[in-house]
PDB file of C-alpha atoms in Angstrom:
ATOM      1  CA  UNK B  96     -20.875  14.634   8.347  1.00 38.00           C
ATOM      2  CA  UNK B  97     -23.822  14.749  11.024  1.00 40.00           C
ATOM      3  CA  UNK B  98     -25.053  11.163  10.568  1.00 37.00           C
ATOM      4  CA  UNK B  99     -21.512   9.506  10.126  1.00 34.00           C
ATOM      5  CA  UNK B 100     -20.565  11.027  13.658  1.00 35.00           C
ATOM      6  CA  UNK B 101     -24.203  10.529  15.095  1.00 39.00           C
ATOM      7  CA  UNK B 102     -23.778   6.790  14.196  1.00 40.00           C
ATOM      8  CA  UNK B 103     -20.182   5.953  15.165  1.00 41.00           C
ATOM      9  CA  UNK B 104     -21.673   8.214  18.499  1.00 42.00           C
ATOM     10  CA  UNK B 105     -24.181   4.732  18.713  1.00 43.00           C
ATOM     11  CA  UNK B 106     -22.038   2.077  17.527  1.00 45.00           C
ATOM     12  CA  UNK B 107     -19.675   3.497  20.411  1.00 41.00           C
ATOM     13  CA  UNK B 108     -21.962   3.600  22.336  1.00 44.00           C
ATOM     14  CA  UNK B 109     -23.054  -0.133  21.970  1.00 43.00           C
ATOM     15  CA  UNK B 110     -19.791  -1.622  22.271  1.00 43.00           C
ATOM     16  CA  UNK B 111     -17.159   0.455  23.490  1.00 44.00           C
ATOM     17  CA  UNK B 112     -14.248   1.016  21.829  1.00 48.00           C
ATOM     18  CA  UNK B 113     -14.490  -0.698  18.190  1.00 67.00           C
ATOM     19  CA  UNK B 114     -11.315  -3.364  17.078  1.00 81.00           C
ATOM     20  CA  UNK B 115      -9.432  -1.577  14.753  1.00 93.00           C
ATOM     21  CA  UNK B 116      -6.464  -2.342  11.993  1.00 95.00           C
ATOM     22  CA  UNK B 117      -4.948   0.130  10.460  1.00 97.00           C
ATOM     23  CA  UNK B 118      -2.467   0.740   7.066  1.00 98.00           C
ATOM     24  CA  UNK B 119      -0.173   3.482   5.437  1.00 98.00           C
ATOM     25  CA  UNK B 120       2.376   3.252   3.002  1.00 98.00           C
ATOM     26  CA  UNK B 121       4.378   6.868   2.181  1.00 98.00           C
ATOM     27  CA  UNK B 122       6.725   6.409  -1.187  1.00 97.00           C
ATOM     28  CA  UNK B 123       8.237  11.164  -0.695  1.00 92.00           C
ATOM     29  CA  UNK B 124      11.239  10.872  -2.691  1.00 92.00           C
ATOM     30  CA  UNK B 125      12.137   8.941  -6.370  1.00 96.00           C
ATOM     31  CA  UNK B 126      16.434   9.579  -6.845  1.00 96.00           C
ATOM     32  CA  UNK B 127      17.683   8.808  -9.658  1.00 97.00           C
ATOM     33  CA  UNK B 128      21.727   8.396  -9.599  1.00 98.00           C
ATOM     34  CA  UNK B 129      23.992   7.443 -13.209  1.00 98.00           C
ATOM     35  CA  UNK B 130      27.397   6.985 -11.801  1.00 98.00           C
ATOM     36  CA  UNK B 131      30.266   6.373 -14.328  1.00 97.00           C
ATOM     37  CA  UNK B 132      32.068   3.429 -14.349  1.00 97.00           C
ATOM     38  CA  UNK B 133      34.681   3.825 -17.068  1.00 96.00           C
ATOM     39  CA  UNK B 134      35.415   7.674 -17.246  1.00 95.00           C
ATOM     40  CA  UNK B 135      38.000   7.572 -19.784  1.00 95.00           C
ATOM     41  CA  UNK B 136      35.406   5.848 -22.574  1.00 94.00           C
ATOM     42  CA  UNK B 137      34.509   9.213 -23.314  1.00 94.00           C
ATOM     43  CA  UNK B 138      30.478   7.467 -23.813  1.00 95.00           C
ATOM     44  CA  UNK B 139      28.658   9.584 -20.784  1.00 96.00           C
ATOM     45  CA  UNK B 140      26.243   7.513 -18.191  1.00 97.00           C
ATOM     46  CA  UNK B 141      23.201   7.260 -18.769  1.00 97.00           C
ATOM     47  CA  UNK B 142      19.559   5.679 -17.803  1.00 96.00           C
ATOM     48  CA  UNK B 143      17.165   5.884 -20.601  1.00 95.00           C
ATOM     49  CA  UNK B 144      13.180   4.731 -20.017  1.00 93.00           C
ATOM     50  CA  UNK B 145      12.375   2.361 -23.428  1.00 89.00           C
ATOM     51  CA  UNK B 146       9.633   1.368 -22.878  1.00 75.00           C
ATOM     52  CA  UNK B 147       7.102   2.965 -20.834  1.00 72.00           C
ATOM     53  CA  UNK B 148       4.383   2.333 -18.954  1.00 84.00           C
ATOM     54  CA  UNK B 149       0.965   3.943 -16.516  1.00 92.00           C
ATOM     55  CA  UNK B 150       0.319   4.641 -13.161  1.00 95.00           C
ATOM     56  CA  UNK B 151      -1.935   1.944 -12.141  1.00 96.00           C
ATOM     57  CA  UNK B 152      -4.227   1.351  -8.698  1.00 96.00           C
ATOM     58  CA  UNK B 153      -6.644  -1.252  -7.263  1.00 97.00           C
ATOM     59  CA  UNK B 154      -8.099  -0.981  -4.520  1.00 97.00           C
ATOM     60  CA  UNK B 155     -10.855  -2.529  -2.501  1.00 97.00           C
ATOM     61  CA  UNK B 156     -13.054  -2.221   0.876  1.00 96.00           C
ATOM     62  CA  UNK B 157     -15.468  -4.812   1.699  1.00 95.00           C
ATOM     63  CA  UNK B 158     -17.884  -5.811   5.464  1.00 94.00           C
ATOM     64  CA  UNK B 159     -19.501  -8.205   5.816  1.00 90.00           C
ATOM     65  CA  UNK B 160     -22.118  -6.342   9.314  1.00 81.00           C
ATOM     66  CA  UNK B 161     -23.787  -9.335   8.791  1.00 78.00           C
ATOM     67  CA  UNK B 162     -24.150  -9.424   4.981  1.00 84.00           C
ATOM     68  CA  UNK B 163     -21.364  -8.784   2.333  1.00 90.00           C
ATOM     69  CA  UNK B 164     -20.383  -5.416   1.068  1.00 92.00           C
ATOM     70  CA  UNK B 165     -18.128  -4.214  -1.022  1.00 93.00           C
ATOM     71  CA  UNK B 166     -16.848  -1.087  -2.674  1.00 94.00           C
ATOM     72  CA  UNK B 167     -13.686  -1.959  -5.137  1.00 95.00           C
ATOM     73  CA  UNK B 168     -12.035   0.195  -7.886  1.00 95.00           C
ATOM     74  CA  UNK B 169      -9.490   0.193 -10.582  1.00 95.00           C
ATOM     75  CA  UNK B 170      -7.723   2.694 -12.772  1.00 95.00           C
ATOM     76  CA  UNK B 171      -4.614   2.973 -15.400  1.00 94.00           C
ATOM     77  CA  UNK B 172      -3.267   5.913 -16.103  1.00 92.00           C
ATOM     78  CA  UNK B 173      -3.797   7.440 -20.337  1.00 88.00           C
ATOM     79  CA  UNK B 174      -0.062   8.401 -20.348  1.00 88.00           C
ATOM     80  CA  UNK B 175       2.377   8.000 -17.777  1.00 86.00           C
ATOM     81  CA  UNK B 176       2.303  11.686 -16.810  1.00 90.00           C
ATOM     82  CA  UNK B 177      -1.354  10.653 -15.267  1.00 92.00           C
ATOM     83  CA  UNK B 178      -2.424  11.078 -11.708  1.00 95.00           C
ATOM     84  CA  UNK B 179      -4.388   8.495 -10.374  1.00 96.00           C
ATOM     85  CA  UNK B 180      -6.712   8.547  -6.875  1.00 97.00           C
ATOM     86  CA  UNK B 181      -9.020   6.739  -5.493  1.00 97.00           C
ATOM     87  CA  UNK B 182     -11.334   6.067  -2.867  1.00 96.00           C
ATOM     88  CA  UNK B 183     -14.065   3.262  -1.798  1.00 96.00           C
ATOM     89  CA  UNK B 184     -15.574   2.805   1.732  1.00 95.00           C
ATOM     90  CA  UNK B 185     -18.643  -0.042   2.967  1.00 94.00           C
ATOM     91  CA  UNK B 186     -19.566  -0.093   7.057  1.00 91.00           C
ATOM     92  CA  UNK B 187     -16.593  -0.634   8.399  1.00 93.00           C
ATOM     93  CA  UNK B 188     -13.788  -0.132   6.318  1.00 95.00           C
ATOM     94  CA  UNK B 189     -12.178   2.430   3.774  1.00 96.00           C
ATOM     95  CA  UNK B 190      -9.383   2.398   1.285  1.00 97.00           C
ATOM     96  CA  UNK B 191      -7.652   4.969  -0.124  1.00 97.00           C
ATOM     97  CA  UNK B 192      -4.879   5.500  -2.631  1.00 98.00           C
ATOM     98  CA  UNK B 193      -2.930   7.706  -4.968  1.00 98.00           C
ATOM     99  CA  UNK B 194      -0.063   7.537  -7.058  1.00 97.00           C
ATOM    100  CA  UNK B 195       1.424  10.073  -9.057  1.00 96.00           C
ATOM    101  CA  UNK B 196       3.424   9.221 -12.729  1.00 95.00           C
ATOM    102  CA  UNK B 197       6.025  10.274 -13.958  1.00 93.00           C
ATOM    103  CA  UNK B 198       7.470   9.829 -17.700  1.00 91.00           C
ATOM    104  CA  UNK B 199      11.029   8.578 -16.129  1.00 94.00           C
ATOM    105  CA  UNK B 200      12.799   5.352 -16.195  1.00 95.00           C
ATOM    106  CA  UNK B 201      10.920   5.108 -12.885  1.00 95.00           C
ATOM    107  CA  UNK B 202       7.491   5.923 -13.734  1.00 94.00           C
ATOM    108  CA  UNK B 203       6.020   7.539 -11.177  1.00 95.00           C
ATOM    109  CA  UNK B 204       7.330  10.305  -8.559  1.00 96.00           C
ATOM    110  CA  UNK B 205       4.813   9.602  -5.576  1.00 97.00           C
ATOM    111  CA  UNK B 206       2.743   7.119  -4.336  1.00 98.00           C
ATOM    112  CA  UNK B 207       0.119   7.410  -0.526  1.00 98.00           C
ATOM    113  CA  UNK B 208      -1.938   4.733   0.460  1.00 98.00           C
ATOM    114  CA  UNK B 209      -4.309   4.353   3.145  1.00 98.00           C
ATOM    115  CA  UNK B 210      -6.541   1.561   4.369  1.00 97.00           C
ATOM    116  CA  UNK B 211      -8.753   1.035   8.197  1.00 96.00           C
ATOM    117  CA  UNK B 212     -10.761  -0.967   9.267  1.00 95.00           C
ATOM    118  CA  UNK B 213     -13.116  -1.437  11.777  1.00 93.00           C
ATOM    119  CA  UNK B 214     -14.916  -4.637  14.333  1.00 90.00           C
ATOM    120  CA  UNK B 215     -17.788  -4.750  16.297  1.00 85.00           C
ATOM    121  CA  UNK B 216     -20.106  -7.184  17.600  1.00 81.00           C
ATOM    122  CA  UNK B 217     -21.984  -7.366  14.528  1.00 84.00           C
ATOM    123  CA  UNK B 218     -19.457  -6.967  11.845  1.00 88.00           C
ATOM    124  CA  UNK B 219     -15.987  -6.832  10.340  1.00 91.00           C
ATOM    125  CA  UNK B 220     -14.760  -5.338   7.426  1.00 94.00           C
ATOM    126  CA  UNK B 221     -10.988  -5.887   5.228  1.00 95.00           C
ATOM    127  CA  UNK B 222      -9.395  -3.744   2.713  1.00 97.00           C
ATOM    128  CA  UNK B 223      -6.674  -3.990   0.573  1.00 97.00           C
ATOM    129  CA  UNK B 224      -4.429  -1.165  -1.796  1.00 98.00           C
ATOM    130  CA  UNK B 225      -1.455  -1.213  -4.736  1.00 98.00           C
ATOM    131  CA  UNK B 226      -0.129   1.349  -5.896  1.00 98.00           C
ATOM    132  CA  UNK B 227       2.310   0.528  -8.825  1.00 97.00           C
ATOM    133  CA  UNK B 228       3.727   0.801 -12.832  1.00 95.00           C
ATOM    134  CA  UNK B 229       0.596  -1.278 -14.731  1.00 94.00           C
ATOM    135  CA  UNK B 230       3.733  -3.139 -16.685  1.00 92.00           C
ATOM    136  CA  UNK B 231       7.507  -3.568 -15.681  1.00 93.00           C
ATOM    137  CA  UNK B 232       9.891  -0.603 -16.852  1.00 94.00           C
ATOM    138  CA  UNK B 233      12.412  -1.268 -20.069  1.00 95.00           C
ATOM    139  CA  UNK B 234      15.529   0.778 -19.473  1.00 96.00           C
ATOM    140  CA  UNK B 235      18.188   1.221 -22.192  1.00 97.00           C
ATOM    141  CA  UNK B 236      21.748   1.795 -19.651  1.00 97.00           C
ATOM    142  CA  UNK B 237      24.636   3.140 -21.771  1.00 97.00           C
ATOM    143  CA  UNK B 238      27.587   1.152 -21.412  1.00 97.00           C
ATOM    144  CA  UNK B 239      29.608   1.501 -18.379  1.00 97.00           C
ATOM    145  CA  UNK B 240      26.934   2.628 -16.173  1.00 98.00           C
ATOM    146  CA  UNK B 241      25.937   1.787 -13.191  1.00 98.00           C
ATOM    147  CA  UNK B 242      21.678   3.589 -12.699  1.00 98.00           C
ATOM    148  CA  UNK B 243      20.722   3.365  -8.715  1.00 98.00           C
ATOM    149  CA  UNK B 244      16.904   4.496  -7.589  1.00 98.00           C
ATOM    150  CA  UNK B 245      16.401   5.185  -4.480  1.00 98.00           C
ATOM    151  CA  UNK B 246      12.695   6.044  -2.372  1.00 97.00           C
ATOM    152  CA  UNK B 247      12.014   7.798   0.783  1.00 97.00           C
ATOM    153  CA  UNK B 248       9.437   6.795   2.511  1.00 98.00           C
ATOM    154  CA  UNK B 249       7.752   5.058   5.375  1.00 98.00           C
ATOM    155  CA  UNK B 250       5.242   2.220   7.011  1.00 98.00           C
ATOM    156  CA  UNK B 251       3.197   2.602   9.948  1.00 98.00           C
ATOM    157  CA  UNK B 252       0.183  -0.437  10.479  1.00 98.00           C
ATOM    158  CA  UNK B 253      -1.294  -0.844  13.884  1.00 97.00           C
ATOM    159  CA  UNK B 254      -4.467  -3.238  15.509  1.00 95.00           C
ATOM    160  CA  UNK B 255      -5.762  -1.570  18.741  1.00 92.00           C
ATOM    161  CA  UNK B 256      -8.000  -5.238  19.602  1.00 89.00           C
ATOM    162  CA  UNK B 257      -5.310  -7.602  18.446  1.00 87.00           C
ATOM    163  CA  UNK B 258      -7.299 -11.164  19.262  1.00 85.00           C
ATOM    164  CA  UNK B 259     -10.381 -11.454  20.814  1.00 82.00           C
ATOM    165  CA  UNK B 260     -10.846 -14.007  22.748  1.00 79.00           C
ATOM    166  CA  UNK B 261     -12.570 -17.013  19.812  1.00 80.00           C
ATOM    167  CA  UNK B 262      -9.190 -16.767  18.689  1.00 83.00           C
ATOM    168  CA  UNK B 263     -10.277 -13.426  16.097  1.00 84.00           C
ATOM    169  CA  UNK B 264      -6.859 -11.678  15.103  1.00 87.00           C
ATOM    170  CA  UNK B 265      -6.984  -8.428  13.487  1.00 93.00           C
ATOM    171  CA  UNK B 266      -3.971  -7.675  10.936  1.00 95.00           C
ATOM    172  CA  UNK B 267      -2.334  -4.809   8.999  1.00 97.00           C
ATOM    173  CA  UNK B 268      -0.385  -5.531   6.304  1.00 98.00           C
ATOM    174  CA  UNK B 269       2.111  -2.965   4.346  1.00 98.00           C
ATOM    175  CA  UNK B 270       4.745  -3.339   1.653  1.00 98.00           C
ATOM    176  CA  UNK B 271       7.051  -1.404  -0.436  1.00 98.00           C
ATOM    177  CA  UNK B 272       8.729  -4.051  -3.322  1.00 98.00           C
ATOM    178  CA  UNK B 273      11.036  -2.614  -5.533  1.00 97.00           C
ATOM    179  CA  UNK B 274      13.426  -4.791  -8.210  1.00 98.00           C
ATOM    180  CA  UNK B 275      15.796  -3.746 -10.903  1.00 98.00           C
ATOM    181  CA  UNK B 276      17.569  -7.111 -12.844  1.00 97.00           C
ATOM    182  CA  UNK B 277      19.533  -7.547 -16.084  1.00 96.00           C
ATOM    183  CA  UNK B 278      21.767  -9.395 -18.006  1.00 94.00           C
ATOM    184  CA  UNK B 279      25.611  -9.134 -16.477  1.00 91.00           C
ATOM    185  CA  UNK B 280      28.823  -8.900 -18.014  1.00 90.00           C
ATOM    186  CA  UNK B 281      29.106 -13.073 -17.699  1.00 91.00           C
ATOM    187  CA  UNK B 282      25.537 -13.167 -19.588  1.00 91.00           C
ATOM    188  CA  UNK B 283      24.537 -13.597 -16.690  1.00 94.00           C
ATOM    189  CA  UNK B 284      20.743 -12.450 -15.141  1.00 95.00           C
ATOM    190  CA  UNK B 285      20.911 -10.408 -11.709  1.00 96.00           C
ATOM    191  CA  UNK B 286      18.174  -9.336 -10.100  1.00 97.00           C
ATOM    192  CA  UNK B 287      18.907  -6.871  -6.790  1.00 98.00           C
ATOM    193  CA  UNK B 288      15.641  -6.272  -4.921  1.00 97.00           C
ATOM    194  CA  UNK B 289      14.559  -4.738  -1.854  1.00 96.00           C
ATOM    195  CA  UNK B 290      11.546  -5.906   0.194  1.00 94.00           C
ATOM    196  CA  UNK B 291      10.268  -3.481   3.408  1.00 98.00           C
ATOM    197  CA  UNK B 292       6.748  -5.166   4.817  1.00 98.00           C
ATOM    198  CA  UNK B 293       5.342  -4.391   8.502  1.00 98.00           C
ATOM    199  CA  UNK B 294       2.841  -6.424   9.967  1.00 97.00           C
ATOM    200  CA  UNK B 295       0.791  -6.264  13.309  1.00 96.00           C
ATOM    201  CA  UNK B 296      -1.035  -8.678  14.547  1.00 93.00           C
ATOM    202  CA  UNK B 297      -0.981  -8.764  18.438  1.00 91.00           C
ATOM    203  CA  UNK B 298       1.316  -9.003  21.524  1.00 92.00           C
ATOM    204  CA  UNK B 299       1.188 -10.044  25.096  1.00 91.00           C
ATOM    205  CA  UNK B 300       2.443  -8.293  27.868  1.00 90.00           C
ATOM    206  CA  UNK B 301       4.183  -9.316  30.979  1.00 93.00           C
ATOM    207  CA  UNK B 302       1.119  -9.516  32.863  1.00 92.00           C
ATOM    208  CA  UNK B 303      -0.042 -12.637  29.872  1.00 88.00           C
ATOM    209  CA  UNK B 304      -2.845 -10.104  28.524  1.00 89.00           C
ATOM    210  CA  UNK B 305      -4.057  -9.779  24.720  1.00 89.00           C
ATOM    211  CA  UNK B 306      -2.665  -5.522  22.989  1.00 89.00           C
ATOM    212  CA  UNK B 307      -2.485  -4.533  19.865  1.00 92.00           C
ATOM    213  CA  UNK B 308       0.156  -4.178  18.685  1.00 95.00           C
ATOM    214  CA  UNK B 309       2.219  -0.563  16.585  1.00 97.00           C
ATOM    215  CA  UNK B 310       4.830  -0.712  13.887  1.00 98.00           C
ATOM    216  CA  UNK B 311       6.651   2.019  11.537  1.00 98.00           C
ATOM    217  CA  UNK B 312       8.689   2.125   9.300  1.00 98.00           C
ATOM    218  CA  UNK B 313      11.179   5.866   7.215  1.00 98.00           C
ATOM    219  CA  UNK B 314      13.429   5.563   5.828  1.00 97.00           C
ATOM    220  CA  UNK B 315      15.445   5.340   2.001  1.00 97.00           C
ATOM    221  CA  UNK B 316      15.250   2.028  -0.162  1.00 97.00           C
ATOM    222  CA  UNK B 317      18.155   1.568  -3.269  1.00 98.00           C
ATOM    223  CA  UNK B 318      17.844  -0.731  -5.628  1.00 98.00           C
ATOM    224  CA  UNK B 319      20.724  -1.103  -8.377  1.00 98.00           C
ATOM    225  CA  UNK B 320      21.599  -2.679 -12.370  1.00 98.00           C
ATOM    226  CA  UNK B 321      25.589  -1.936 -13.744  1.00 97.00           C
ATOM    227  CA  UNK B 322      26.336  -1.938 -16.261  1.00 97.00           C
ATOM    228  CA  UNK B 323      30.237  -2.885 -16.692  1.00 95.00           C
ATOM    229  CA  UNK B 324      30.303  -4.057 -20.763  1.00 95.00           C
ATOM    230  CA  UNK B 325      31.042  -1.855 -23.355  1.00 94.00           C
ATOM    231  CA  UNK B 326      27.574  -1.613 -24.983  1.00 95.00           C
ATOM    232  CA  UNK B 327      23.909  -0.643 -24.393  1.00 96.00           C
ATOM    233  CA  UNK B 328      22.028  -2.733 -22.548  1.00 96.00           C
ATOM    234  CA  UNK B 329      18.662  -3.674 -21.492  1.00 96.00           C
ATOM    235  CA  UNK B 330      17.602  -3.594 -16.844  1.00 97.00           C
ATOM    236  CA  UNK B 331      14.260  -3.949 -16.295  1.00 96.00           C
ATOM    237  CA  UNK B 332      13.053  -1.797 -13.116  1.00 97.00           C
ATOM    238  CA  UNK B 333       9.719  -2.763 -11.525  1.00 96.00           C
ATOM    239  CA  UNK B 334       8.170  -1.116  -7.946  1.00 97.00           C
ATOM    240  CA  UNK B 335       5.235  -1.471  -5.658  1.00 97.00           C
ATOM    241  CA  UNK B 336       3.567  -0.510  -2.306  1.00 98.00           C
ATOM    242  CA  UNK B 337       1.042  -1.995  -0.793  1.00 98.00           C
ATOM    243  CA  UNK B 338      -1.588  -2.851   2.123  1.00 98.00           C
ATOM    244  CA  UNK B 339      -3.751  -4.575   3.650  1.00 97.00           C
ATOM    245  CA  UNK B 340      -5.845  -5.679   6.680  1.00 96.00           C
ATOM    246  CA  UNK B 341      -8.967  -6.998   8.650  1.00 94.00           C
ATOM    247  CA  UNK B 342     -10.073  -6.207  12.393  1.00 92.00           C
ATOM    248  CA  UNK B 343     -11.915  -8.877  14.453  1.00 80.00           C
ATOM    249  CA  UNK B 344     -15.201  -9.607  15.976  1.00 63.00           C
ATOM    250  CA  UNK B 345     -14.786  -8.163  19.398  1.00 59.00           C
ATOM    251  CA  UNK B 346     -17.866  -9.734  21.577  1.00 41.00           C
ATOM    252  CA  UNK B 347     -21.546 -10.699  21.897  1.00 40.00           C
ATOM    253  CA  UNK B 348     -23.026  -7.414  23.164  1.00 42.00           C
ATOM    254  CA  UNK B 349     -25.394  -6.817  26.110  1.00 39.00           C
ATOM    255  CA  UNK B 350     -29.700  -7.603  24.515  1.00 39.00           C
ATOM    256  CA  UNK B 351     -29.999  -4.194  25.649  1.00 39.00           C
ATOM    257  CA  UNK B 352     -27.580  -2.734  23.060  1.00 37.00           C
ATOM    258  CA  UNK B 353     -28.401  -4.477  20.206  1.00 38.00           C
ATOM    259  CA  UNK B 354     -31.070  -1.313  19.791  1.00 42.00           C
ATOM    260  CA  UNK B 355     -28.266   0.727  20.055  1.00 40.00           C
ATOM    261  CA  UNK B 356     -25.456  -0.791  17.713  1.00 40.00           C
ATOM    262  CA  UNK B 357     -28.210  -1.972  14.730  1.00 41.00           C
ATOM    263  CA  UNK B 358     -29.147   2.431  14.915  1.00 44.00           C
ATOM    264  CA  UNK B 359     -25.944   2.758  14.230  1.00 42.00           C
ATOM    265  CA  UNK B 360     -24.822   0.301  11.437  1.00 42.00           C
ATOM    266  CA  UNK B 361     -28.104   1.968   9.289  1.00 44.00           C
ATOM    267  CA  UNK B 362     -27.230   4.902   9.644  1.00 42.00           C
ATOM    268  CA  UNK B 363     -23.831   4.264   8.538  1.00 42.00           C
ATOM    269  CA  UNK B 364     -25.202   2.340   5.803  1.00 44.00           C
ATOM    270  CA  UNK B 365     -27.247   5.404   4.770  1.00 42.00           C
ATOM    271  CA  UNK B 366     -24.191   7.980   5.321  1.00 42.00           C
ATOM    272  CA  UNK B 367     -22.345   5.202   2.624  1.00 42.00           C
ATOM    273  CA  UNK B 368     -25.454   4.793  -0.128  1.00 42.00           C
ATOM    274  CA  UNK B 369     -25.548   8.913  -0.134  1.00 44.00           C
ATOM    275  CA  UNK B 370     -21.375   8.931  -0.355  1.00 42.00           C
ATOM    276  CA  UNK B 371     -21.454   6.759  -3.431  1.00 42.00           C
ATOM    277  CA  UNK B 372     -24.772   8.530  -4.715  1.00 42.00           C
ATOM    278  CA  UNK B 373     -22.097  12.131  -4.640  1.00 43.00           C
ATOM    279  CA  UNK B 374     -19.843  10.439  -6.479  1.00 44.00           C
TER     280      UNK B 374
END
C-alpha cells in the first residue's frame, strides 16, 4: 500500500491531476411478479425454470505505458447458485465484477461492476467487464399467466478531461439489458426489451472550455411476457450488465518531470506484480 501511495504521488507531482474515466453498474434487487390473467380457469399462475444457467463474468484491463500490458479473467459458476468475483488490474486501469447466482428464472440476485482508467503523458488505460447468466433462461409459463421481472439498478459514468488538445477522447460506458421473448396467442414472436445505457465523453461549457462529464441514473427496469393461451408455453429471458471505457493521453510534460513520471510508473509496476504474485 505504501508503494502505491508513493507511486501515485510521484505521478501526480509529475503530471498534475491525472485524466480518468470510470464506470459502475449495480443491479441490487430482482423481483419476479406473477399475474393470473384468468381467475376462472382453475390454473394457478406460475413460471418455472426449465433450463437454468450458471452465472458468468468476463473482465479485462489494459495499459499502454508505452509497452502494452493486460490482465483478464473469465469465469463460469459450477451451479446456478455460484457466487463469482474477480479483480484485474494494470498500471493505468482496473476492473472488478461480482455476480450472485440464484436458481430462479433470472439466474442471479445481484450484479456489481466497477472499472476505471487513468492516463498521463507516458501512458493510458482501458477497462471492460460483463456479468450475466452464461446462457439465456428458458421459462415455462403457465396458461393465462403474465410474468414480470423488475430490476432495481443504478449506473454511474464519469470522465475528468474528456478531450485533449490532440483530439484524444475519454469514454466511460455503463449498460443494463433485459429481454423477455416468446410466442403470443397467435403464434407470432414477441419481445419485451429494456435497455439503459449511459456514456460519458466530454462537454463544452458556455465559455468554450472542454470538460469531462458525469452522468448518473438509478431506478427500475422491467420486462414481461404474457401467455394468453389455455396451455403452457415456453419463453426466454436474458439480462446482462456491461461496463467499458478508456482514458485520454495527456499533454507531454516538461523534461524535468520525466524522472518523477518514470519513478512512479516503476513503483506501480512493482506493486502490480507483487499483487498478482500474492493471488
